[in-house]
XYZ file of C-alpha atoms in Angstrom:
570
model
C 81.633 138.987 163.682
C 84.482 137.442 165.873
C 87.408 136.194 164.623
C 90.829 135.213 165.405
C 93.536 137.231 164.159
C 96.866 137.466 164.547
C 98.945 140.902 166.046
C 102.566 141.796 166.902
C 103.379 141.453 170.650
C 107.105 141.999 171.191
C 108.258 140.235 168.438
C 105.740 137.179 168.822
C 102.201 136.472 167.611
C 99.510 136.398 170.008
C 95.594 135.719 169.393
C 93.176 138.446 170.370
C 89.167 138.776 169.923
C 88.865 141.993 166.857
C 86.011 142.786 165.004
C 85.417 141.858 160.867
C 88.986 143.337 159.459
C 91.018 143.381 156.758
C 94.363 141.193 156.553
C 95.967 142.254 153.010
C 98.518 145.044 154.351
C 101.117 144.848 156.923
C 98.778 146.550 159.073
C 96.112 144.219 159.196
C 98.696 141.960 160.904
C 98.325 144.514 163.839
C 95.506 144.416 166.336
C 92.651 146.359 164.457
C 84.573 138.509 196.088
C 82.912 136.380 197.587
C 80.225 137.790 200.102
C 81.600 138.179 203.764
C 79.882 135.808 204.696
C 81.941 132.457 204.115
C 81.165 129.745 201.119
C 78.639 127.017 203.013
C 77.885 129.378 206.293
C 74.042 129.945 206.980
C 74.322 133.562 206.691
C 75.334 133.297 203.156
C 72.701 130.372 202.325
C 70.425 132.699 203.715
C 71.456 135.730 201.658
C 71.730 133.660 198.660
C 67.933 132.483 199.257
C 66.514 135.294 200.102
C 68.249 138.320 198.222
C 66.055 140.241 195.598
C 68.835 140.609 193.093
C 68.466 138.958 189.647
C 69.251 134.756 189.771
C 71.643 133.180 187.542
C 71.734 129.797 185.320
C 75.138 127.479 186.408
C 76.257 123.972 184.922
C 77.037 121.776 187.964
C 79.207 119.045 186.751
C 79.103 116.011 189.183
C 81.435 113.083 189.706
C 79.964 109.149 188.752
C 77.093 108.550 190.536
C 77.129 111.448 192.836
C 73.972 112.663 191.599
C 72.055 112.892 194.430
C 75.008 114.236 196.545
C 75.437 117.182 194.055
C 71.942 117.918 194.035
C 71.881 118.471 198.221
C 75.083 120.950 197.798
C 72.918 122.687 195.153
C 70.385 123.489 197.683
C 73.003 123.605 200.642
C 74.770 126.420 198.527
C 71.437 128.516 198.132
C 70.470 127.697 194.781
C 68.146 125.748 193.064
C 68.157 122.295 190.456
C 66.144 123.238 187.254
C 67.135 120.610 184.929
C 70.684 118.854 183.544
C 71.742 115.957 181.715
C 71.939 112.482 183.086
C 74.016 111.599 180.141
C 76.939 113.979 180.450
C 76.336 114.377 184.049
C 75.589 118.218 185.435
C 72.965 119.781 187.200
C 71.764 123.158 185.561
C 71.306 125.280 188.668
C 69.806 128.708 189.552
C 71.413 130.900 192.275
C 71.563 134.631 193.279
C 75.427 135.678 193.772
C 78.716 134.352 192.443
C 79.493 133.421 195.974
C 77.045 130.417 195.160
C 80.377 128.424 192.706
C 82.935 128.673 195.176
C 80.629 127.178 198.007
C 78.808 124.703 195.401
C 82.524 124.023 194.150
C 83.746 123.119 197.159
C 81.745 119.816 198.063
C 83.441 116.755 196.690
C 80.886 115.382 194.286
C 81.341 118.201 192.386
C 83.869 118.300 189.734
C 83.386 121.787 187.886
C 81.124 124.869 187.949
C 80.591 127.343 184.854
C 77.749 130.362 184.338
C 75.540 129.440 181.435
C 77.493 132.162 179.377
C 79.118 133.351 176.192
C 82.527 130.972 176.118
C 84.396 130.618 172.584
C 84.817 131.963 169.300
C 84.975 130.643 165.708
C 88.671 130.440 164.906
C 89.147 132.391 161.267
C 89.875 135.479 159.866
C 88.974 137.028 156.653
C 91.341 137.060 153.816
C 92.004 140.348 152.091
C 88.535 142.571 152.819
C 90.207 145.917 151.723
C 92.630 144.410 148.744
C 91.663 146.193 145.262
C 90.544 143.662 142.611
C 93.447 144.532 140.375
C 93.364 143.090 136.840
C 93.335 139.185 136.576
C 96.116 136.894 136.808
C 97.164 133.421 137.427
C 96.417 131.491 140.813
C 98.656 129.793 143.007
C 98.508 127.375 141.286
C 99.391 128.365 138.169
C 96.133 128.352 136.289
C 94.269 131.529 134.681
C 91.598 133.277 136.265
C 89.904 132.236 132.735
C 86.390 129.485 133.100
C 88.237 125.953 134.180
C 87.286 122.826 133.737
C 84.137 121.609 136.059
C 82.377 124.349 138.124
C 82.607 127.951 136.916
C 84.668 128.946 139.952
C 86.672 125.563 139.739
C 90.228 127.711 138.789
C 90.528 129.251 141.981
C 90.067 126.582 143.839
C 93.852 125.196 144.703
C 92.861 123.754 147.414
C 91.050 121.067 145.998
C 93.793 120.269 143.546
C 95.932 120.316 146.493
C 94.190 117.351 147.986
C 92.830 115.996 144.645
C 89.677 116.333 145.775
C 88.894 117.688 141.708
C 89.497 113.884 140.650
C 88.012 112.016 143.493
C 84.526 113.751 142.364
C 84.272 111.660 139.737
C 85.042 108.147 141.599
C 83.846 108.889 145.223
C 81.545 111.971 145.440
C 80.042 110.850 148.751
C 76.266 109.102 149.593
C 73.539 110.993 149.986
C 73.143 108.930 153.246
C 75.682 109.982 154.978
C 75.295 112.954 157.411
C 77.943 116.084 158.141
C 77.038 118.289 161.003
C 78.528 121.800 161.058
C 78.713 122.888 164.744
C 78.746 126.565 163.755
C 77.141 130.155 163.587
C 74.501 128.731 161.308
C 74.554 127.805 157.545
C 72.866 129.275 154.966
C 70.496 126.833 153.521
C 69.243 128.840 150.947
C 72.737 129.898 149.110
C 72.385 128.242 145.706
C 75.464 126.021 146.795
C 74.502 125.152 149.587
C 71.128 124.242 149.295
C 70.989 121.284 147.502
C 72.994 119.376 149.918
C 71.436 120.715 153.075
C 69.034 119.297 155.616
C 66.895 121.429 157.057
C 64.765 119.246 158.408
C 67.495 117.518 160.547
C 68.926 121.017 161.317
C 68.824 122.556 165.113
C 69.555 125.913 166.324
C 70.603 126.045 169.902
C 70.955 129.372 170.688
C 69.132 132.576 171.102
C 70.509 136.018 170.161
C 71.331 138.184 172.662
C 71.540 141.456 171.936
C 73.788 142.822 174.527
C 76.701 141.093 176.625
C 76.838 140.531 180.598
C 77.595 144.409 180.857
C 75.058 146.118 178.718
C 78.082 146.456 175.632
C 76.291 145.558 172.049
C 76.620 141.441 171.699
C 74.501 140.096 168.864
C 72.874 143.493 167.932
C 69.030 143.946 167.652
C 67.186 140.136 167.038
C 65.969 139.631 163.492
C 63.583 137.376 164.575
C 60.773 136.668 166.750
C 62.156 135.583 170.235
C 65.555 136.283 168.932
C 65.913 132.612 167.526
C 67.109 132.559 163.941
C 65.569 129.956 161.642
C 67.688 126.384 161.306
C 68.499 127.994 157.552
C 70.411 131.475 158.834
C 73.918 132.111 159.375
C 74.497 136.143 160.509
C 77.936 135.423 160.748
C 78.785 133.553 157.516
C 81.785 131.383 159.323
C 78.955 128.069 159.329
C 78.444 128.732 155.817
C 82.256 128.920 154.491
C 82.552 125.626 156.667
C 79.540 124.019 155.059
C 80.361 124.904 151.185
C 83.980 123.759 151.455
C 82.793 120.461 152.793
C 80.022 119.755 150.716
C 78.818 122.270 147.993
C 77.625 120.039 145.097
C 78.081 119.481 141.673
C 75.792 121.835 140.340
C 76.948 123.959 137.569
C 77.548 126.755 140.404
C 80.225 128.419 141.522
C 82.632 126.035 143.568
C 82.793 122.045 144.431
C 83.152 120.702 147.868
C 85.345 117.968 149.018
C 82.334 115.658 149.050
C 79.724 117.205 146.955
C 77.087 114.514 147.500
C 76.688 114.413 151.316
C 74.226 116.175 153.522
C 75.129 119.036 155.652
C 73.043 119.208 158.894
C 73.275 122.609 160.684
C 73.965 122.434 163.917
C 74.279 125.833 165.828
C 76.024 126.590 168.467
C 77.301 129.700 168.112
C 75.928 133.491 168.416
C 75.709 136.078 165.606
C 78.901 137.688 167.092
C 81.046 134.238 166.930
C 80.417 133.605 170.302
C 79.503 130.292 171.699
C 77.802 129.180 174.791
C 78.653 126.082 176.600
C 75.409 124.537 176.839
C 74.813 124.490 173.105
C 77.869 123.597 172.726
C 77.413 120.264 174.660
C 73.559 120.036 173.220
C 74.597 120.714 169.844
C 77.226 117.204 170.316
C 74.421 115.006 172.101
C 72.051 116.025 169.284
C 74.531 115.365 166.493
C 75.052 111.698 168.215
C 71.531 111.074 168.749
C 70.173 111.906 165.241
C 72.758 109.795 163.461
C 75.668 112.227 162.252
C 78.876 110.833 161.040
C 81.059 113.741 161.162
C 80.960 116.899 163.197
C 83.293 120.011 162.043
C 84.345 122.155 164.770
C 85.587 124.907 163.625
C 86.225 126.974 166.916
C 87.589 127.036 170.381
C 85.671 126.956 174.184
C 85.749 129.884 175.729
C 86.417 132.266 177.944
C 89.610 130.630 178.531
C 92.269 130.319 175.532
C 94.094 127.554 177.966
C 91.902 125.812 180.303
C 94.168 125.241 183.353
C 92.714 123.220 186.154
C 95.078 124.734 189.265
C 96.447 127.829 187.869
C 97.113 129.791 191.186
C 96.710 133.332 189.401
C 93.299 132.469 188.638
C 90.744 132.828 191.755
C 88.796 129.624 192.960
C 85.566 130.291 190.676
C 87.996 130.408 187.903
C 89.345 127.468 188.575
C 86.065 125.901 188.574
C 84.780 127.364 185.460
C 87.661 126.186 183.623
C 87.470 122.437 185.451
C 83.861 122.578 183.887
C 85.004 123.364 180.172
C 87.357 120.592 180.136
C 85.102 117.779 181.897
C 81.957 118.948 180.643
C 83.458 119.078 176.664
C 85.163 115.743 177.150
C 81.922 113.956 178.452
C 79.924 115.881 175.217
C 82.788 114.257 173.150
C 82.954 110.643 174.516
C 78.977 110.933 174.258
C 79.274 111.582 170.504
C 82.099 109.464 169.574
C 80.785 106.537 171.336
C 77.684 106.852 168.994
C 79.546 106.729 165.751
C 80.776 110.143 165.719
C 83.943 111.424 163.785
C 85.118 114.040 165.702
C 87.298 116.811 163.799
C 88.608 120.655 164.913
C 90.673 123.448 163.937
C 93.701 123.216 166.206
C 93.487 126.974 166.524
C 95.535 130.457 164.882
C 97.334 131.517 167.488
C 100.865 131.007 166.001
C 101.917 128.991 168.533
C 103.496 126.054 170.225
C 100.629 123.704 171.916
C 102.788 121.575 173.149
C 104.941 124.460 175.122
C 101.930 127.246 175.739
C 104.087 129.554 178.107
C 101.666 132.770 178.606
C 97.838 133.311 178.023
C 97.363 136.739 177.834
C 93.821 136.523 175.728
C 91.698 135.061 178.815
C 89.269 135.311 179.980
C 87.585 136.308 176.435
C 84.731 136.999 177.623
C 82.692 139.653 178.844
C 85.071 141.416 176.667
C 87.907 143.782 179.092
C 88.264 141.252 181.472
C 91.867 140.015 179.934
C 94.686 139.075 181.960
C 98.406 137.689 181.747
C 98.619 134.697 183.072
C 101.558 131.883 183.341
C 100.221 128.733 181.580
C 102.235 125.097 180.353
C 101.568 121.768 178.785
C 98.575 121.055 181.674
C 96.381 123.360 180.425
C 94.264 122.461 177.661
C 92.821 124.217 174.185
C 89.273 122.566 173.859
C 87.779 120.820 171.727
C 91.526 120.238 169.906
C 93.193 119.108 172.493
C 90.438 117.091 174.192
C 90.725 113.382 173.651
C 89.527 111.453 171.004
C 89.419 115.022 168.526
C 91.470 115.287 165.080
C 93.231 118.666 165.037
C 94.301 120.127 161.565
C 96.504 122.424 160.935
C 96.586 124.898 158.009
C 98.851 125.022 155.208
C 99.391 127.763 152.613
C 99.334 126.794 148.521
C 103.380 126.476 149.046
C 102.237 123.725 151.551
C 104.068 124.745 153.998
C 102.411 125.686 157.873
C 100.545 128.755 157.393
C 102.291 131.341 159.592
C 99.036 131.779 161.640
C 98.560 128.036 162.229
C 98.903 126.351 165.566
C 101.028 123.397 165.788
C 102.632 120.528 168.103
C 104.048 117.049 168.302
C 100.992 115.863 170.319
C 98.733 118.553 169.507
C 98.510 117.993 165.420
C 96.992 115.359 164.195
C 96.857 116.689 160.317
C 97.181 119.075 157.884
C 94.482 120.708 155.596
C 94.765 123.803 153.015
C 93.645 126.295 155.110
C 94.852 129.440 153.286
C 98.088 131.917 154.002
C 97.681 135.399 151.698
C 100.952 135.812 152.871
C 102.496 132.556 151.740
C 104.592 133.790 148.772
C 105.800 137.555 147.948
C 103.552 140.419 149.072
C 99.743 139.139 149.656
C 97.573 137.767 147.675
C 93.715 136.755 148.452
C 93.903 134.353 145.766
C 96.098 132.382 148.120
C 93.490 131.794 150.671
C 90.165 129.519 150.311
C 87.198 130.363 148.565
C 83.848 128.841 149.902
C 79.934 129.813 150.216
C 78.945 133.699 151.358
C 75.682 134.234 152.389
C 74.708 137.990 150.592
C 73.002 139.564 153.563
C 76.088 138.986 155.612
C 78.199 140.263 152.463
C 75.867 143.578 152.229
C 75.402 144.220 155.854
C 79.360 144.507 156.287
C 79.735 146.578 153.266
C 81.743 143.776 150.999
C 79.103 144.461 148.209
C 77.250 147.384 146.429
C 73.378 147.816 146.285
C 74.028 146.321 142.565
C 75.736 143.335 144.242
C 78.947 143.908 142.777
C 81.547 142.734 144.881
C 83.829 145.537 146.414
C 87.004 144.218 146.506
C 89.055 140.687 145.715
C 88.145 138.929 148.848
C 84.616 138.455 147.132
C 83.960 136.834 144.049
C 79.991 136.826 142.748
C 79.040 133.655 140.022
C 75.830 134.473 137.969
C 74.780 131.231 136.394
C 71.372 129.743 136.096
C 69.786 132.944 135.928
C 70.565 133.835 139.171
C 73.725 134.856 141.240
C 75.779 133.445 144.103
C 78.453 134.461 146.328
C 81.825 133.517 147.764
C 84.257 134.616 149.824
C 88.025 134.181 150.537
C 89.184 133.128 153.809
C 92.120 132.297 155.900
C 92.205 130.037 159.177
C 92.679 126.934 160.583
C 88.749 127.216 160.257
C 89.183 126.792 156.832
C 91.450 123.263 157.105
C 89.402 121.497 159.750
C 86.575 121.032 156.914
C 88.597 119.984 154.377
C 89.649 116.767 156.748
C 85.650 116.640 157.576
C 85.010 116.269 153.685
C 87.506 113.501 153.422
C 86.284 112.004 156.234
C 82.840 111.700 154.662
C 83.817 110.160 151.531
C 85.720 107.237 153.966
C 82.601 106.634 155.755
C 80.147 106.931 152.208
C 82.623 104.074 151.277
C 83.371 102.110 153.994
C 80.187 102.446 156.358
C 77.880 99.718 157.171
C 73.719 100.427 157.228
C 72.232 101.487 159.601
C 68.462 103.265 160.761
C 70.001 106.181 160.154
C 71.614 105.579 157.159
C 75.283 104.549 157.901
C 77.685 104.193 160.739
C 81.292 103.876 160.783
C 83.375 103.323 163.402
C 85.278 106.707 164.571
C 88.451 104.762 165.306
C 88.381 103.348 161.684
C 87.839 106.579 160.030
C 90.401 108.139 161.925
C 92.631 104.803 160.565
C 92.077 105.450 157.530
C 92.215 109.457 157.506
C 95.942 108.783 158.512
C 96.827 106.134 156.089
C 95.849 108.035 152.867
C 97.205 111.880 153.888
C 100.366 112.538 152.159
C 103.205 111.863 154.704
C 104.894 115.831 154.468
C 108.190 116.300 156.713
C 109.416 118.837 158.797
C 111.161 121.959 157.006
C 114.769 121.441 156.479
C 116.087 123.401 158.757
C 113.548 122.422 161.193
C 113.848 125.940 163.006
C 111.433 127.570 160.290
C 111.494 131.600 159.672
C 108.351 133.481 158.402
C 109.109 136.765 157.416
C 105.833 138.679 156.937
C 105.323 142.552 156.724
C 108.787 142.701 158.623
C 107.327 140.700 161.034
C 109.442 137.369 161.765
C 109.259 134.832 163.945
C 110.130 131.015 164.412
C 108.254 127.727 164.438
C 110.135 124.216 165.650
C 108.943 121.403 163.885
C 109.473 118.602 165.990
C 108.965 114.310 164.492
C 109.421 112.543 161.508
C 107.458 112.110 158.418
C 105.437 109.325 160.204
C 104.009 112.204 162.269
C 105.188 115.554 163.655
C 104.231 119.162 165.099
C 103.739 120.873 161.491
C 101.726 118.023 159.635
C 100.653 115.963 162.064
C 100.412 112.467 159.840
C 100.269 114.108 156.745
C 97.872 116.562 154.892
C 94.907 114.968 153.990
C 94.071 113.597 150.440
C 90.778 113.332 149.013
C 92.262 111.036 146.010
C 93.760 108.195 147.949
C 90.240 108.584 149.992
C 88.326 107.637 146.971
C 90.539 104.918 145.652
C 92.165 103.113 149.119
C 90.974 99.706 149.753
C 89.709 98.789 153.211
């Protein structure tokens, strides 16, 4: 599994790629040419025709209506058109030799060039995976670890209270006809709370494992299934299905409640059993989502292989260039696509501990094949994608203090709200009880060791509910991940309320969601002073918040609030 965590670098927090690891001690907060012959010459269309090496997939991004014009530098670069998408304009090409994007990239109708490839990774981290169980005591809240009122798992759950999301069950619990996708590493559809509220027939997988990366290193593992495509009802990972549960597990009698326990969750994957995404499914997996009818989408990760997608950077080389050009056109397009077909479009602004607004070094990128890091001068040009892309809600995280979990990105421009998202270090020592609790599928739980062949849970990060004769599984987790879906939630019930009919059940107006999302989240100000120190493991460091209550860097327009969702008038 890939996640982001966060690790000391000279005093400041940095995000890195690190496998599945535990975050409850101090040190879990430390990090477990082009071919001689020139672009466009004949010798090097020649060589790029006629060489017996193996041929490689590339999305050509073209400008308006230079379709055909693209096409003929295609073929004038050595490669071949196979295919692409009219509506978010590429070409997807075959060609021998890298030389093939800088020549391709070169003609004018072209706007951006990126290998069909492995290019972002779901942004959260696990809470406590090591932390001893310990005997039981209160919650962050304040209430006992003792059977609550509502679902059996309902006590732990602060993060509902926090948004009063536990009240707003009973007046708005969502419409059945309203559709949530989860652009993801899968959901489990058969977790006892999840199930209910999933459709499967609606649900798409876009990928297909790969077992090993671009240099013969272990990727995805051995395929579980024929072809090495999942079924539409698998999540390897268990990131898709956290997402899913804290959106929308019902009212069941079973462990937890979502924030809108009556709406349907529609898979839609994008992303590999290792985290990974590719870029194509992550631009099918939007057109789909906008084609089918889905209200909200929840993206809960960032593009890849670049952390900051810079469109000039001169340390990077030309292909580089291009390859990041394509992210942030070819994303945008995927966007405008979805949002233009009734599409509320909400992310997790990202756990790198940092300034958006004032990004200074990216020393994390390119990601992917993993090794291939360098340390590269970035600023406010370069872009985070999908949260900083246009027409995208970006939540922060806040701890159950509510202030900005330490881990959280933030900015002025950047944030556009605030979400519980989980901080086990938000009060003295850690705590896993602080973070958020949400759906684990139990072959992900037993093939990373988090529970015994008797299913008992090995340490605090996992809780297991037995009701109904049969048990269920959750896991505590921390992340900006973990916010984004609490927004998405909230976001449902305002469309189950406000949307008009339509053939696909409702619509709603993205601009008017967002409206609304803004006018009922609790206005929260900046710290007092505004200069805020985090003091964790020894570790300390500074966040600026920058506005005013109307809207700032830390809270964006306020955290979200399930309650005034469920009882605002239009």
């Amino acid at each position: 599994m890939q996640i982001l965590r966060l690790s000391a670098d000279g005093g400041r927090m940095r995000r890195v790629a690190s496998c599945l690891t535990a975050l409850a001690t101090a040190a879990a907060l430390t990090a477990c040419s082009p071919a001689a012959a020139g672009p466009g010459t004949k010798a090097h269309q020649s060589a790029g025709r006629q060489a017996g090496g193996p041929r490689h997939e590339y999305l050509v991004f073209y400008a308006d209506g230079r379709l055909d014009q693209a096409r003929a530098a295609v073929e004038q670069a050595g490669g071949s058109a196979a295919g692409g998408d009219p509506r978010l304009g590429y070409l997807l090409a075959t060609a021998g030799d890298d030389a093939f994007v800088t020549s391709v990239g070169g003609d004018p109708s072209v706007v951006g060039v990126s290998p069909d490839r492995a290019i972002g990774y779901a942004s959260s981290r696990t809470a406590a995976a090591a932390a001893p169980a310990g005997p039981a005591r209160a919650f962050p809240d304040g209430t006992s670890p003792a059977r609550a009122k509502g679902e059996p798992l309902a006590g732990r759950q602060w993060d509902m209270k926090m948004i009063g999301a536990d009240r707003a069950h009973a007046k708005a619990p969502g419409s059945r006809k309203v559709l949530v996708g989860v652009i993801d590493t899968g959901v489990d559809g058969t977790h006892p709370d999840v199930a209910p509220n999933f459709n499967r027939a609606l649900s798409r997988n876009f990928v297909t494992d790969r077992p090993k990366d671009d240099r013969g290193g272990t990727l995805d593992g051995p395929c579980e299934a024929r072809g090495c495509k999942d079924p539409v009802d698998e999540d390897d990972d268990g990131h898709g299905t956290h997402v899913a549960s804290t959106i929308a597990s019902p009212v069941n009698g079973v462990g937890i409640a979502g924030v809108a326990p009556n709406v349907q969750i529609v898979s839609i994957r994008a992303g590999q059993d290792s985290g990974f995404f590719f870029l194509k499914p992550s631009l099918d997996a939007l057109t789909y989502a906008a084609d089918i009818g889905v209200d909200v989408v929840n993206m809960s990760y960032y593009v890849d292989p670049w952390l900051f997608n810079c469109r000039d950077n001169p340390s990077d080389s030309k292909k580089q260039q291009l390859e990041q050009r394509a992210i942030v056109v070819g994303m945008q397009r995927a966007l405008d696509y979805a949002r233009g077909r009734g599409v509320t479009l909400i992310s997790a602004i990202g756990n790198g501990s940092s300034d958006l607004g004032r990004p200074k070094v990216d020393s994390s990128s390119p990601g992917y094949p993993r090794g291939d890091e360098k340390v590269r001068k970035v600023n406010n040009s370069c872009l985070n994608v999908p949260a900083e892309s246009k027409g995208v809600i970006s939540v922060s995280a806040v701890g159950p203090s509510g202030r900005k979990a330490i881990y959280s990105d933030y900015g002025v421009e950047q944030t556009d709200l605030a979400a519980p998202g989980g901080d086990a270090a938000d009060g003295k020592g850690s705590d896993v009880t602080r973070s958020i609790l949400a759906a684990a599928p139990e072959r992900v739980l037993r093939a990373t060791g988090r529970i015994g062949k008797d299913g008992a849970p090995k340490g605090a990060d996992v809780v297991r509910d037995c009701e109904k004769g049969s048990c269920s599984y959750y896991q505590y987790l921390d992340g900006t991940s973990m916010a984004a879906p609490h927004a998405t939630g909230v976001a449902a019930l305002i469309v189950s309320r406000f949307g008009r009919p339509s053939k696909d059940g409702v619509t709603m107006n993205p601009a008017d969601v967002e409206r609304l999302l803004y006018r009922t989240a609790t206005p929260t100000s900046c710290p007092k002073p505004r200069r805020f120190s985090y003091d964790v493991y020894g570790e300390g460091q500074t966040h600026l918040c920058e506005g005013g209550t109307s809207k700032n860097g830390f809270y964006g327009h306020g955290v979200v609030n399930a309650w005034n969702a469920a009882t605002v008038r239009p």
